[in-house]
mmCIF file of C-alpha atoms in Angstrom:
data_model
loop_
_atom_site.group_PDB
_atom_site.id
_atom_site.type_symbol
_atom_site.label_atom_id
_atom_site.label_comp_id
_atom_site.label_asym_id
_atom_site.label_seq_id
_atom_site.Cartn_x
_atom_site.Cartn_y
_atom_site.Cartn_z
ATOM 1 C CA LYS A 1 15.462 -19.447 -13.017
ATOM 2 C CA ILE A 2 16.426 -21.734 -10.148
ATOM 3 C CA PRO A 3 13.378 -23.456 -8.595
ATOM 4 C CA LEU A 4 12.410 -21.791 -5.320
ATOM 5 C CA ALA A 5 12.680 -25.089 -3.438
ATOM 6 C CA ASN A 6 16.357 -25.331 -4.441
ATOM 7 C CA LEU A 7 17.345 -21.988 -2.933
ATOM 8 C CA VAL A 8 19.033 -21.568 0.431
ATOM 9 C CA LEU A 9 19.076 -18.244 2.246
ATOM 10 C CA MET A 10 22.228 -17.508 4.232
ATOM 11 C CA GLU A 11 22.012 -15.215 7.231
ATOM 12 C CA GLN A 12 24.383 -14.659 10.141
ATOM 13 C CA GLY A 13 26.239 -17.900 9.490
ATOM 14 C CA ARG A 14 23.097 -20.021 9.264
ATOM 15 C CA ALA A 15 21.545 -21.746 6.250
ATOM 16 C CA PHE A 16 17.786 -21.532 5.718
ATOM 17 C CA PRO A 17 16.656 -23.928 2.944
ATOM 18 C CA LEU A 18 13.480 -22.966 1.109
ATOM 19 C CA ARG A 19 12.482 -26.542 0.303
ATOM 20 C CA SER A 20 9.077 -27.887 1.245
ATOM 21 C CA GLY A 21 8.788 -28.746 4.930
ATOM 22 C CA GLU A 22 11.221 -26.023 6.006
ATOM 23 C CA THR A 23 9.092 -22.936 5.346
ATOM 24 C CA ARG A 24 5.424 -22.048 5.833
ATOM 25 C CA LEU A 25 5.020 -22.122 2.054
ATOM 26 C CA GLU A 26 2.293 -24.489 0.894
ATOM 27 C CA PRO A 27 2.645 -26.686 -2.241
ATOM 28 C CA GLY A 28 0.560 -24.272 -4.318
ATOM 29 C CA ASP A 29 2.742 -21.370 -3.177
ATOM 30 C CA TYR A 30 5.806 -22.837 -4.879
ATOM 31 C CA ARG A 31 4.029 -23.069 -8.246
ATOM 32 C CA PHE A 32 2.614 -19.561 -7.847
ATOM 33 C CA LEU A 33 5.896 -17.943 -6.810
ATOM 34 C CA GLU A 34 7.914 -19.617 -9.557
ATOM 35 C CA ARG A 35 5.439 -18.069 -11.994
ATOM 36 C CA PHE A 36 5.771 -14.530 -10.622
ATOM 37 C CA LEU A 37 9.225 -14.367 -9.015
ATOM 38 C CA ASP A 38 11.085 -12.348 -11.632
ATOM 39 C CA VAL A 39 14.488 -10.687 -11.374
ATOM 40 C CA THR A 40 13.016 -7.549 -9.789
ATOM 41 C CA LYS A 41 11.105 -9.387 -7.074
ATOM 42 C CA ALA A 42 14.010 -11.751 -6.413
ATOM 43 C CA ASN A 43 15.996 -8.917 -4.837
ATOM 44 C CA LEU A 44 14.086 -9.740 -1.647
ATOM 45 C CA PHE A 45 16.571 -12.603 -1.164
ATOM 46 C CA PHE A 46 19.395 -10.089 -0.728
ATOM 47 C CA ALA A 47 17.593 -7.502 1.426
ATOM 48 C CA SER A 48 18.163 -6.545 5.048
ATOM 49 C CA GLY A 49 14.481 -5.590 5.243
ATOM 50 C CA VAL A 50 11.501 -6.078 2.923
ATOM 51 C CA ILE A 51 8.323 -4.097 2.255
ATOM 52 C CA VAL A 52 5.790 -6.007 0.145
ATOM 53 C CA VAL A 53 3.232 -3.801 -1.641
ATOM 54 C CA GLU A 54 0.331 -4.418 -4.011
ATOM 55 C CA GLY A 55 0.816 -1.723 -6.640
ATOM 56 C CA ASP A 56 3.101 0.643 -8.530
ATOM 57 C CA ALA A 57 1.885 3.689 -6.585
ATOM 58 C CA GLU A 58 3.006 2.187 -3.275
ATOM 59 C CA ALA A 59 6.317 1.113 -4.803
ATOM 60 C CA ILE A 60 6.976 4.693 -5.929
ATOM 61 C CA LEU A 61 5.760 6.479 -2.805
ATOM 62 C CA LEU A 62 7.176 4.281 -0.045
ATOM 63 C CA PRO A 63 10.854 5.157 -0.658
ATOM 64 C CA ALA A 64 9.989 8.874 -0.811
ATOM 65 C CA LEU A 65 7.897 8.769 2.365
ATOM 66 C CA ALA A 66 10.522 6.715 4.203
ATOM 67 C CA ARG A 67 13.240 9.202 3.284
ATOM 68 C CA LEU A 68 11.162 12.060 4.704
ATOM 69 C CA LEU A 69 10.729 10.049 7.911
ATOM 70 C CA GLY A 70 14.493 9.650 8.219
ATOM 71 C CA THR A 71 14.883 6.137 6.786
ATOM 72 C CA ASP A 72 16.625 5.881 3.434
ATOM 73 C CA LEU A 73 15.556 2.449 2.175
ATOM 74 C CA THR A 74 18.631 2.006 -0.015
ATOM 75 C CA GLU A 75 21.058 2.855 2.784
ATOM 76 C CA HIS A 76 19.333 0.384 5.090
ATOM 77 C CA GLY A 77 19.184 -2.369 2.471
ATOM 78 C CA ILE A 78 15.378 -2.403 2.425
ATOM 79 C CA SER A 79 13.748 -3.693 -0.760
ATOM 80 C CA VAL A 80 10.236 -2.718 -1.863
ATOM 81 C CA ILE A 81 8.653 -5.706 -3.614
ATOM 82 C CA ASN A 82 5.650 -4.911 -5.785
ATOM 83 C CA VAL A 83 3.517 -8.037 -6.162
ATOM 84 C CA GLY A 84 0.795 -6.226 -8.107
ATOM 85 C CA GLY A 85 -2.083 -7.479 -5.987
ATOM 86 C CA ARG A 86 -1.012 -11.090 -6.486
ATOM 87 C CA GLY A 87 -0.192 -13.301 -3.531
ATOM 88 C CA LEU A 88 0.871 -10.850 -0.838
ATOM 89 C CA THR A 89 0.894 -13.563 1.824
ATOM 90 C CA ARG A 90 2.586 -16.073 -0.461
ATOM 91 C CA PHE A 91 5.624 -13.826 -0.757
ATOM 92 C CA SER A 92 5.688 -13.184 2.980
ATOM 93 C CA ARG A 93 5.703 -16.903 3.827
ATOM 94 C CA ILE A 94 9.098 -17.249 2.105
ATOM 95 C CA PHE A 95 10.608 -15.779 5.281
ATOM 96 C CA GLN A 96 8.677 -17.913 7.768
ATOM 97 C CA ARG A 97 10.017 -21.218 9.079
ATOM 98 C CA CYS A 98 7.675 -24.063 9.949
ATOM 99 C CA ARG A 99 9.741 -26.071 12.446
ATOM 100 C CA GLU A 100 8.856 -25.310 16.067
ATOM 101 C CA GLY A 101 11.838 -24.032 18.041
ATOM 102 C CA ALA A 102 14.127 -23.856 14.991
ATOM 103 C CA PRO A 103 16.114 -20.675 14.254
ATOM 104 C CA THR A 104 14.153 -18.053 12.339
ATOM 105 C CA LEU A 105 15.168 -15.428 9.813
ATOM 106 C CA SER A 106 15.624 -11.984 11.312
ATOM 107 C CA VAL A 107 14.876 -10.094 8.061
ATOM 108 C CA PRO A 108 11.900 -7.854 8.936
ATOM 109 C CA VAL A 109 9.093 -8.120 6.391
ATOM 110 C CA ALA A 110 6.290 -5.535 6.257
ATOM 111 C CA CYS A 111 3.301 -6.319 4.043
ATOM 112 C CA ILE A 112 1.077 -3.372 3.088
ATOM 113 C CA THR A 113 -2.520 -3.912 1.987
ATOM 114 C CA ASP A 114 -5.713 -1.903 1.513
ATOM 115 C CA MET A 115 -8.726 -2.208 3.796
ATOM 116 C CA ASP A 116 -10.979 -1.922 0.714
ATOM 117 C CA VAL A 117 -14.024 -0.645 2.614
ATOM 118 C CA MET A 118 -15.241 2.725 1.383
ATOM 119 C CA PRO A 119 -16.964 5.376 3.524
ATOM 120 C CA ASP A 120 -20.759 5.447 3.342
ATOM 121 C CA CYS A 121 -20.797 8.641 1.284
ATOM 122 C CA ALA A 122 -18.602 7.137 -1.451
ATOM 123 C CA PRO A 123 -21.091 4.946 -3.370
ATOM 124 C CA VAL A 124 -23.236 7.991 -4.224
ATOM 125 C CA LEU A 125 -20.303 10.331 -4.856
ATOM 126 C CA LEU A 126 -18.708 7.744 -7.135
ATOM 127 C CA GLN A 127 -22.056 7.169 -8.879
ATOM 128 C CA LEU A 128 -22.119 3.504 -7.964
ATOM 129 C CA VAL A 129 -25.654 4.038 -6.652
ATOM 130 C CA THR A 130 -28.122 6.937 -6.746
ATOM 131 C CA GLY A 131 -29.170 6.676 -3.107
ATOM 132 C CA SER A 132 -29.997 4.356 -0.224
ATOM 133 C CA GLU A 133 -32.943 2.820 -2.091
ATOM 134 C CA ASP A 134 -30.993 1.958 -5.241
ATOM 135 C CA GLU A 135 -31.401 -1.719 -6.146
ATOM 136 C CA ARG A 136 -27.686 -1.952 -6.900
ATOM 137 C CA TRP A 137 -27.063 -2.152 -3.134
ATOM 138 C CA LYS A 138 -28.655 -5.617 -3.284
ATOM 139 C CA SER A 139 -26.916 -6.802 -6.440
ATOM 140 C CA PRO A 140 -25.051 -10.125 -5.998
ATOM 141 C CA LYS A 141 -22.557 -8.877 -8.586
ATOM 142 C CA ARG A 142 -21.525 -5.899 -6.436
ATOM 143 C CA ARG A 143 -17.796 -6.082 -5.774
ATOM 144 C CA TRP A 144 -17.417 -3.000 -3.586
ATOM 145 C CA LYS A 145 -18.170 -2.711 0.126
ATOM 146 C CA ALA A 146 -19.101 0.301 2.254
ATOM 147 C CA VAL A 147 -18.928 0.709 6.026
ATOM 148 C CA CYS A 148 -22.735 0.488 6.305
ATOM 149 C CA ASP A 149 -22.530 -3.056 4.901
ATOM 150 C CA LEU A 150 -20.732 -4.126 8.071
ATOM 151 C CA GLY A 151 -23.515 -3.382 10.552
ATOM 152 C CA ASP A 152 -26.281 -1.053 11.653
ATOM 153 C CA ASP A 153 -24.363 0.868 14.318
ATOM 154 C CA ALA A 154 -20.871 2.272 14.866
ATOM 155 C CA ARG A 155 -19.870 -0.388 17.393
ATOM 156 C CA THR A 156 -20.824 -3.292 15.135
ATOM 157 C CA GLN A 157 -19.068 -1.669 12.185
ATOM 158 C CA LYS A 158 -15.877 -1.152 14.198
ATOM 159 C CA GLU A 159 -15.912 -4.771 15.332
ATOM 160 C CA ALA A 160 -16.358 -5.923 11.723
ATOM 161 C CA LEU A 161 -13.494 -3.717 10.544
ATOM 162 C CA ASP A 162 -11.276 -5.047 13.340
ATOM 163 C CA GLU A 163 -12.184 -8.609 12.336
ATOM 164 C CA ARG A 164 -11.407 -7.829 8.692
ATOM 165 C CA ARG A 165 -8.022 -6.474 9.731
ATOM 166 C CA LYS A 166 -7.306 -9.615 11.760
ATOM 167 C CA ARG A 167 -8.128 -11.821 8.768
ATOM 168 C CA LEU A 168 -5.718 -9.866 6.595
ATOM 169 C CA GLN A 169 -3.059 -10.312 9.297
ATOM 170 C CA SER A 170 -3.804 -13.991 9.913
ATOM 171 C CA ASN A 171 -0.607 -15.191 8.211
ATOM 172 C CA ASP A 172 1.663 -12.945 10.269
ATOM 173 C CA GLY A 173 4.374 -14.491 12.380
ATOM 174 C CA GLN A 174 8.085 -14.441 13.218
ATOM 175 C CA SER A 175 9.531 -11.387 11.388
ATOM 176 C CA VAL A 176 6.522 -10.927 9.077
ATOM 177 C CA LYS A 177 3.846 -8.348 9.898
ATOM 178 C CA THR A 178 0.946 -7.046 7.779
ATOM 179 C CA PHE A 179 -0.070 -3.389 7.910
ATOM 180 C CA VAL A 180 -3.647 -2.720 6.809
ATOM 181 C CA ALA A 181 -4.933 0.635 5.562
ATOM 182 C CA ASP A 182 -6.688 2.589 8.280
ATOM 183 C CA HIS A 183 -9.649 3.410 6.053
ATOM 184 C CA TRP A 184 -9.853 2.417 2.378
ATOM 185 C CA THR A 185 -6.954 2.666 -0.104
ATOM 186 C CA LEU A 186 -3.553 4.372 -0.129
ATOM 187 C CA GLU A 187 -4.637 7.528 -1.971
ATOM 188 C CA TYR A 188 -7.791 7.988 0.108
ATOM 189 C CA ASP A 189 -5.926 7.354 3.369
ATOM 190 C CA LEU A 190 -3.157 9.807 2.472
ATOM 191 C CA ALA A 191 -5.820 12.421 1.774
ATOM 192 C CA PHE A 192 -7.832 11.635 4.897
ATOM 193 C CA CYS A 193 -4.860 11.762 7.243
ATOM 194 C CA GLY A 194 -3.485 15.112 6.117
ATOM 195 C CA LEU A 195 -2.328 15.237 2.503
ATOM 196 C CA ALA A 196 -5.652 15.841 0.725
ATOM 197 C CA GLU A 197 -4.518 18.915 -1.176
ATOM 198 C CA GLU A 198 -1.211 17.349 -2.146
ATOM 199 C CA VAL A 199 -2.943 14.207 -3.474
ATOM 200 C CA TYR A 200 -5.461 16.312 -5.417
ATOM 201 C CA VAL A 201 -2.726 18.430 -7.013
ATOM 202 C CA ALA A 202 -0.784 15.276 -7.936
ATOM 203 C CA ALA A 203 -3.933 13.828 -9.523
ATOM 204 C CA SER A 204 -4.427 17.028 -11.542
ATOM 205 C CA LEU A 205 -0.845 16.899 -12.761
ATOM 206 C CA ALA A 206 -1.269 13.235 -13.712
ATOM 207 C CA LEU A 207 -4.443 14.090 -15.622
ATOM 208 C CA ASN A 208 -2.439 16.654 -17.603
ATOM 209 C CA ASP A 209 0.690 14.545 -17.904
ATOM 210 C CA ASP A 210 0.765 14.396 -21.725
ATOM 211 C CA PRO A 211 0.340 18.151 -22.364
ATOM 212 C CA LEU A 212 2.841 18.870 -19.588
ATOM 213 C CA ASN A 213 5.416 16.541 -21.160
ATOM 214 C CA ASP A 214 4.730 18.066 -24.582
ATOM 215 C CA GLU A 215 5.154 21.549 -23.039
ATOM 216 C CA LYS A 216 1.646 22.523 -24.126
ATOM 217 C CA LYS A 217 0.801 23.367 -20.524
ATOM 218 C CA ASN A 218 2.765 24.959 -17.721
ATOM 219 C CA ARG A 219 3.146 22.939 -14.516
ATOM 220 C CA ALA A 220 2.819 25.971 -12.255
ATOM 221 C CA ASP A 221 -0.461 26.911 -13.946
ATOM 222 C CA VAL A 222 -1.860 23.398 -13.540
ATOM 223 C CA GLU A 223 -0.855 23.341 -9.874
ATOM 224 C CA ALA A 224 -2.380 26.780 -9.217
ATOM 225 C CA ALA A 225 -5.657 25.785 -10.869
ATOM 226 C CA ALA A 226 -5.727 22.562 -8.861
ATOM 227 C CA ARG A 227 -5.198 24.392 -5.564
ATOM 228 C CA THR A 228 -8.017 26.789 -6.390
ATOM 229 C CA ALA A 229 -10.332 23.904 -7.302
ATOM 230 C CA PHE A 230 -9.386 22.056 -4.123
ATOM 231 C CA ALA A 231 -10.151 25.082 -1.946
ATOM 232 C CA GLU A 232 -13.591 25.389 -3.525
ATOM 233 C CA MET A 233 -14.221 21.671 -3.088
ATOM 234 C CA ALA A 234 -13.092 21.743 0.548
ATOM 235 C CA ALA A 235 -15.454 24.633 1.274
ATOM 236 C CA THR A 236 -18.488 22.710 0.033
ATOM 237 C CA ALA A 237 -17.612 19.048 0.750
ATOM 238 C CA GLY A 238 -19.411 18.859 4.084
ATOM 239 C CA ASP A 239 -17.089 16.498 5.963
ATOM 240 C CA ARG A 240 -13.642 14.932 5.685
ATOM 241 C CA ALA A 241 -14.864 11.636 4.239
ATOM 242 C CA ALA A 242 -16.802 13.374 1.454
ATOM 243 C CA LEU A 243 -13.870 15.649 0.622
ATOM 244 C CA CYS A 244 -11.398 12.784 0.445
ATOM 245 C CA THR A 245 -13.791 10.674 -1.621
ATOM 246 C CA LYS A 246 -13.924 13.518 -4.136
ATOM 247 C CA VAL A 247 -10.129 13.672 -4.094
ATOM 248 C CA TYR A 248 -10.052 9.926 -4.779
ATOM 249 C CA ARG A 249 -12.811 10.002 -7.443
ATOM 250 C CA PRO A 250 -10.538 10.424 -10.514
ATOM 251 C CA PHE A 251 -8.471 7.425 -9.401
ATOM 252 C CA HIS A 252 -11.581 5.297 -8.982
ATOM 253 C CA SER A 253 -12.972 6.250 -12.387
ATOM 254 C CA GLY A 254 -9.677 5.453 -14.062
ATOM 255 C CA SER A 255 -9.275 8.907 -15.559
ATOM 256 C CA VAL A 256 -6.087 9.395 -13.527
ATOM 257 C CA SER A 257 -3.197 6.932 -13.333
ATOM 258 C CA LYS A 258 -2.280 6.086 -9.751
ATOM 259 C CA THR A 259 1.283 5.423 -10.873
ATOM 260 C CA ILE A 260 1.773 8.784 -12.583
ATOM 261 C CA ALA A 261 0.088 10.647 -9.725
ATOM 262 C CA ALA A 262 2.370 8.854 -7.254
ATOM 263 C CA GLN A 263 5.391 10.067 -9.186
ATOM 264 C CA TYR A 264 4.174 13.676 -9.059
ATOM 265 C CA LEU A 265 3.313 13.371 -5.360
ATOM 266 C CA ALA A 266 6.718 11.864 -4.540
ATOM 267 C CA GLU A 267 8.429 14.760 -6.347
ATOM 268 C CA ALA A 268 6.355 17.350 -4.506
ATOM 269 C CA LEU A 269 6.932 15.768 -1.103
ATOM 270 C CA ALA A 270 10.672 15.528 -1.771
ATOM 271 C CA LYS A 271 10.749 19.309 -2.298
ATOM 272 C CA THR A 272 8.839 19.759 0.939
ATOM 273 C CA GLY A 273 11.462 17.725 2.744
ATOM 274 C CA GLU A 274 14.247 19.885 1.344
ATOM 275 C CA ALA A 275 12.677 23.101 2.634
ATOM 276 C CA ALA A 276 14.186 24.857 5.632
ATOM 277 C CA GLY A 277 12.538 23.957 8.897
ATOM 278 C CA PHE A 278 11.096 20.659 7.701
ATOM 279 C CA ASP A 279 9.911 18.656 10.727
ATOM 280 C CA ALA A 280 9.923 14.880 10.198
ATOM 281 C CA ASP A 281 7.787 14.253 13.283
ATOM 282 C CA ALA A 282 5.156 16.759 12.171
ATOM 283 C CA PHE A 283 5.159 15.190 8.705
ATOM 284 C CA ALA A 284 4.720 11.715 10.194
ATOM 285 C CA ALA A 285 1.558 12.968 11.913
ATOM 286 C CA LEU A 286 0.103 13.712 8.449
ATOM 287 C CA LEU A 287 0.608 10.148 7.250
ATOM 288 C CA PRO A 288 -1.552 7.054 7.767
ATOM 289 C CA ARG A 289 -0.408 5.098 10.827
ATOM 290 C CA TYR A 290 -0.042 1.873 8.850
ATOM 291 C CA ILE A 291 2.457 3.458 6.440
ATOM 292 C CA VAL A 292 4.579 4.842 9.275
ATOM 293 C CA GLY A 293 4.386 1.507 11.079
ATOM 294 C CA ALA A 294 5.379 -0.519 8.030
ATOM 295 C CA ILE A 295 8.464 1.614 7.387
ATOM 296 C CA ALA A 296 9.516 1.378 11.027
ATOM 297 C CA HIS A 297 9.041 -2.413 11.068
ATOM 298 C CA ALA A 298 11.050 -2.989 7.884
ATOM 299 C CA ARG A 299 14.060 -1.125 9.226
ATOM 300 C CA PRO A 300 16.668 -3.705 10.331
ATOM 301 C CA ALA A 301 17.905 -3.580 13.909
ATOM 302 C CA SER A 302 21.419 -2.740 12.704
ATOM 303 C CA PRO A 303 22.541 -1.116 9.424
ATOM 304 C CA PRO A 304 23.731 -3.555 6.749
ATOM 305 C CA SER A 305 27.486 -4.153 6.611
ATOM 306 C CA GLY A 306 27.610 -3.636 2.872
ATOM 307 C CA SER A 307 28.180 -7.319 2.143
ATOM 308 C CA PRO A 308 25.463 -9.147 0.187
ATOM 309 C CA ARG A 309 23.602 -11.908 1.985
#
């Protein structure tokens, strides 16, 4: 309940006031953050490292993925702050100082955000358009973007994607770094990089969550049916982008909860990590680079002493 401008962060014997003129927060940021900084999000003030995410699915999956990569977020004092798509950069600027040459906070802050550009096959597969001649491509009300919107050739598209990534990272500085999805969204990128079947099975379990909880369906049966359906889909998809778009389709339509699917996926991956012979390096190769990078960045240089900041 204390106004943000009245707080002072203490770190390594130094005081870092959060009043205006000391941080990179702008006047509007203070009003915004005081509206959304609840008790849960305020734990960032006591963290040794921070990962800022835009949704419940990321908040559920990040701790599980980090543990499989050898970084237990709790043991390292790393807090995952879910801002729900609201003001990712505003939260990150809390940790940035504005005075040139003044001491800076050493708390590493990793911000995770989607690229939000779908592959060219997705608009048709998601029934957003019927084909390349559909008038909906030209609609001023269209809120989605495909790779083909960024240019007529691969080089131009890559340059546009790189520029988009730079814009999303434009507020980075000091200990704050933004990690942008390699392709589209978390679920699609997880599928594209190596966990397509696992994401599809988790989505199937989420779709059947109520009957599973009511014991009207058996989890093993649902998983087996999902694996069979995935194998058939993979055999006919054509390419990786089309397959992963089909994996993502129930999330896009809203028929499957990203949050519930994330819980099932986290449970399944935890069991994988407990299996004999689990290789953390091999698992890391199946994950999007931006997720691995964000976890590595948020890990403090030295383990926390156990004393609160």
